[in-house]
Amino acid sequence: MASLTFTFSSKLLLFMILCLSFNQFSFVAPAEFEVGGDHGWVVPKSKNDQLYNQWASENRFKVDDTVYFKYKKDSVLVVSEEEYEKCHSAHPLFFSNNGDSVFKLDRPGLFYFISGVSGHCERGQKMIIKVLETAHPPDQSANGNTTTDIPTQNNAAAAAAAALVFDQNMNPISSPIILPFIVSFFGLLFV
């Protein structure tokens, strides 16, 4: 009986180590956000309305996410901060007026969006999106020494939780890299 427990524990430990080592290669797919939700890209009902900045503050944007603008008889421009404040741009960084515009957030930092239709920006049809910095592994120490925590039976549950991948709303998602190891785990149990 003790031999069976030891074999099971060893296989579980091996599986946890594999999951942790391959977790660094997993990824979360970029997300597409529909600007304004159900309202779309329209002039807010009241002047100086912060509808779009409020919407943007309720979302977490990452590099390579896209924002989708749905509108009629309007346009969307990406502009500098100064042009955003003035609600006018002679040379926008991005311009689209096709009613279904997609813009890729290709770097961390602030993006400034305004409507290109005269008077719409002044009435609140503008938005600032903050794109978060990408997570980087911690820098190596100056002497090159690093430590790695190896899961034991006492922290195997924590190791399993660390191997999960989450979406922007912290819902667990499957990863094409982790899934084969989960299947392999069940194979190890019955060998």
Coordinates of C-alpha atoms in Angstrom, one line a residue:
M1 CA 0.0 0.0 0.0
A2 CA 2.8 2.4 0.9
S3 CA 4.4 1.6 -2.5
L4 CA 1.2 2.6 -4.3
T5 CA 1.0 5.9 -2.4
F6 CA 4.6 6.7 -3.1
T7 CA 4.2 5.9 -6.8
F8 CA 1.0 8.1 -7.0
S9 CA 2.8 11.0 -5.1
S10 CA 5.8 10.7 -7.4
K11 CA 3.7 10.9 -10.5
L12 CA 1.7 13.8 -9.1
L13 CA 4.9 15.7 -8.3
L14 CA 6.3 15.0 -11.8
F15 CA 3.0 16.2 -13.3
M16 CA 3.1 19.4 -11.3
I17 CA 6.7 20.1 -12.3
L18 CA 5.8 19.6 -15.9
C19 CA 2.8 22.0 -15.6
L20 CA 4.8 24.7 -14.0
S21 CA 7.7 24.4 -16.5
F22 CA 5.4 24.6 -19.5
N23 CA 3.1 27.3 -18.0
Q24 CA 5.7 29.9 -19.1
F25 CA 4.9 29.0 -22.7
S26 CA 1.1 29.3 -22.4
F27 CA -0.6 32.5 -23.5
V28 CA -3.8 34.4 -23.3
A29 CA -5.3 35.2 -26.7
P30 CA -5.8 38.9 -27.5
A31 CA -9.3 40.2 -26.8
E32 CA -11.6 42.3 -28.9
F33 CA -13.6 45.0 -27.1
E34 CA -16.7 46.7 -28.6
V35 CA -16.4 50.3 -27.8
G36 CA -19.4 51.6 -25.8
G37 CA -20.8 48.1 -25.4
D38 CA -24.4 48.0 -26.6
H39 CA -24.5 51.7 -27.4
G40 CA -21.6 51.7 -29.8
W41 CA -19.7 54.8 -30.9
V42 CA -22.3 57.5 -30.8
V43 CA -22.6 61.0 -29.4
P44 CA -23.4 60.8 -25.7
K45 CA -26.8 62.2 -24.7
S46 CA -25.5 64.9 -22.4
K47 CA -22.6 67.3 -23.1
N48 CA -19.3 66.6 -21.3
D49 CA -20.5 63.1 -20.7
Q50 CA -17.7 60.7 -19.8
L51 CA -19.5 57.7 -21.2
Y52 CA -16.5 56.4 -23.2
N53 CA -13.8 57.1 -20.6
Q54 CA -16.0 55.4 -18.0
W55 CA -16.4 52.4 -20.3
A56 CA -12.6 52.3 -20.9
S57 CA -11.9 52.5 -17.2
E58 CA -14.1 49.4 -16.6
N59 CA -11.9 47.3 -19.0
R60 CA -8.4 46.1 -18.9
F61 CA -6.5 46.4 -22.2
K62 CA -3.4 44.6 -23.1
V63 CA -1.0 44.9 -26.0
D64 CA -2.4 43.2 -29.1
D65 CA -6.0 43.6 -28.0
T66 CA -8.3 45.3 -30.5
V67 CA -11.1 47.8 -30.1
Y68 CA -14.1 47.6 -32.4
F69 CA -16.1 50.8 -33.2
K70 CA -19.6 50.3 -34.6
Y71 CA -21.3 53.5 -35.8
K72 CA -23.3 55.2 -38.5
K73 CA -22.5 58.4 -40.3
D74 CA -19.4 59.1 -38.2
S75 CA -15.7 58.3 -38.0
V76 CA -13.0 57.5 -35.5
L77 CA -9.6 59.0 -35.2
V78 CA -6.6 58.1 -33.1
V79 CA -4.8 61.4 -32.2
S80 CA -2.2 62.9 -29.9
E81 CA -3.0 64.1 -26.4
E82 CA -2.9 67.7 -27.5
E83 CA -5.3 67.0 -30.4
Y84 CA -7.6 65.1 -28.0
E85 CA -7.8 68.1 -25.7
K86 CA -8.5 70.4 -28.7
C87 CA -11.0 67.9 -30.3
H88 CA -9.4 68.5 -33.7
S89 CA -6.7 66.8 -35.8
A90 CA -5.4 67.7 -39.2
H91 CA -3.2 64.6 -39.3
P92 CA -4.6 61.8 -37.2
L93 CA -2.5 58.7 -36.5
F94 CA -5.4 56.5 -37.6
F95 CA -8.7 57.4 -39.4
S96 CA -11.6 55.3 -40.4
N97 CA -15.2 56.1 -41.4
N98 CA -16.5 52.7 -42.7
G99 CA -19.0 52.1 -39.8
D100 CA -17.1 49.0 -38.6
S101 CA -13.6 50.1 -37.5
V102 CA -11.1 47.9 -35.7
F103 CA -8.0 49.3 -34.1
K104 CA -5.1 47.2 -32.7
L105 CA -3.6 48.4 -29.5
D106 CA 0.0 47.6 -30.5
R107 CA 1.9 49.1 -27.5
P108 CA 1.5 49.9 -23.8
G109 CA 0.5 53.4 -22.9
L110 CA -2.3 55.8 -23.7
F111 CA -4.4 55.9 -26.9
Y112 CA -6.6 59.0 -27.6
F113 CA -9.7 58.5 -29.7
I114 CA -12.1 61.2 -31.0
S115 CA -14.9 61.4 -33.5
G116 CA -14.0 63.1 -36.7
V117 CA -17.5 64.6 -37.2
S118 CA -17.5 68.3 -36.3
G119 CA -19.0 68.9 -32.9
H120 CA -19.2 65.3 -31.8
C121 CA -15.9 65.3 -29.8
E122 CA -16.9 68.5 -28.1
R123 CA -20.2 66.8 -27.0
G124 CA -18.2 63.9 -25.4
Q125 CA -17.6 61.4 -28.2
K126 CA -14.0 60.9 -27.2
M127 CA -12.1 58.3 -25.2
I128 CA -8.7 57.6 -23.6
I129 CA -7.6 53.9 -23.4
K130 CA -4.7 52.9 -21.2
V131 CA -2.9 49.7 -22.4
L132 CA -1.2 47.8 -19.6
E133 CA 2.5 46.9 -19.7
T134 CA 3.2 43.3 -20.6
A135 CA 4.4 41.1 -17.8
H136 CA 8.1 40.5 -17.9
P137 CA 10.0 37.8 -15.9
P138 CA 12.0 39.2 -13.1
D139 CA 15.5 40.3 -14.0
Q140 CA 18.4 37.9 -13.2
S141 CA 20.5 38.8 -10.2
A142 CA 23.9 40.3 -10.9
N143 CA 25.8 37.1 -10.0
G144 CA 23.5 35.0 -12.2
N145 CA 22.2 32.9 -9.3
T146 CA 18.5 32.1 -9.4
T147 CA 16.3 29.8 -7.3
T148 CA 13.4 27.7 -8.4
D149 CA 10.7 26.5 -6.1
I150 CA 10.0 22.8 -6.7
P151 CA 6.5 21.8 -5.6
T152 CA 6.2 19.3 -2.8
Q153 CA 3.2 17.4 -1.6
N154 CA 2.4 20.3 0.8
N155 CA 2.2 22.9 -2.0
A156 CA 1.0 20.7 -4.9
A157 CA -2.4 22.4 -4.8
A158 CA -0.7 25.8 -5.1
A159 CA 1.4 24.5 -8.0
A160 CA -1.7 23.3 -9.8
A161 CA -3.4 26.6 -9.4
A162 CA -0.3 28.4 -10.7
A163 CA -0.5 26.3 -13.9
L164 CA -3.9 27.6 -14.8
V165 CA -4.3 30.4 -17.4
F166 CA -6.9 33.1 -16.9
D167 CA -8.7 35.5 -19.3
Q168 CA -9.1 39.3 -18.7
N169 CA -12.1 38.6 -16.3
M170 CA -10.1 36.1 -14.3
N171 CA -12.0 33.1 -15.7
P172 CA -9.9 30.0 -16.3
I173 CA -9.3 29.2 -19.9
S174 CA -7.8 26.2 -21.6
S175 CA -4.4 26.4 -23.1
P176 CA -3.3 24.3 -26.1
I177 CA -0.1 23.6 -24.3
I178 CA -1.5 22.6 -20.9
L179 CA -4.3 20.4 -22.2
P180 CA -2.0 17.6 -23.4
F181 CA -0.3 17.5 -20.0
I182 CA -3.6 17.2 -18.2
V183 CA -4.5 14.2 -20.4
S184 CA -1.0 12.8 -19.7
F185 CA -1.6 13.1 -16.0
F186 CA -4.5 10.8 -16.1
G187 CA -2.4 8.4 -18.2
L188 CA 0.3 8.5 -15.4
L189 CA -2.3 7.6 -12.8
F190 CA -3.3 4.4 -14.5
V191 CA 0.1 3.2 -15.7

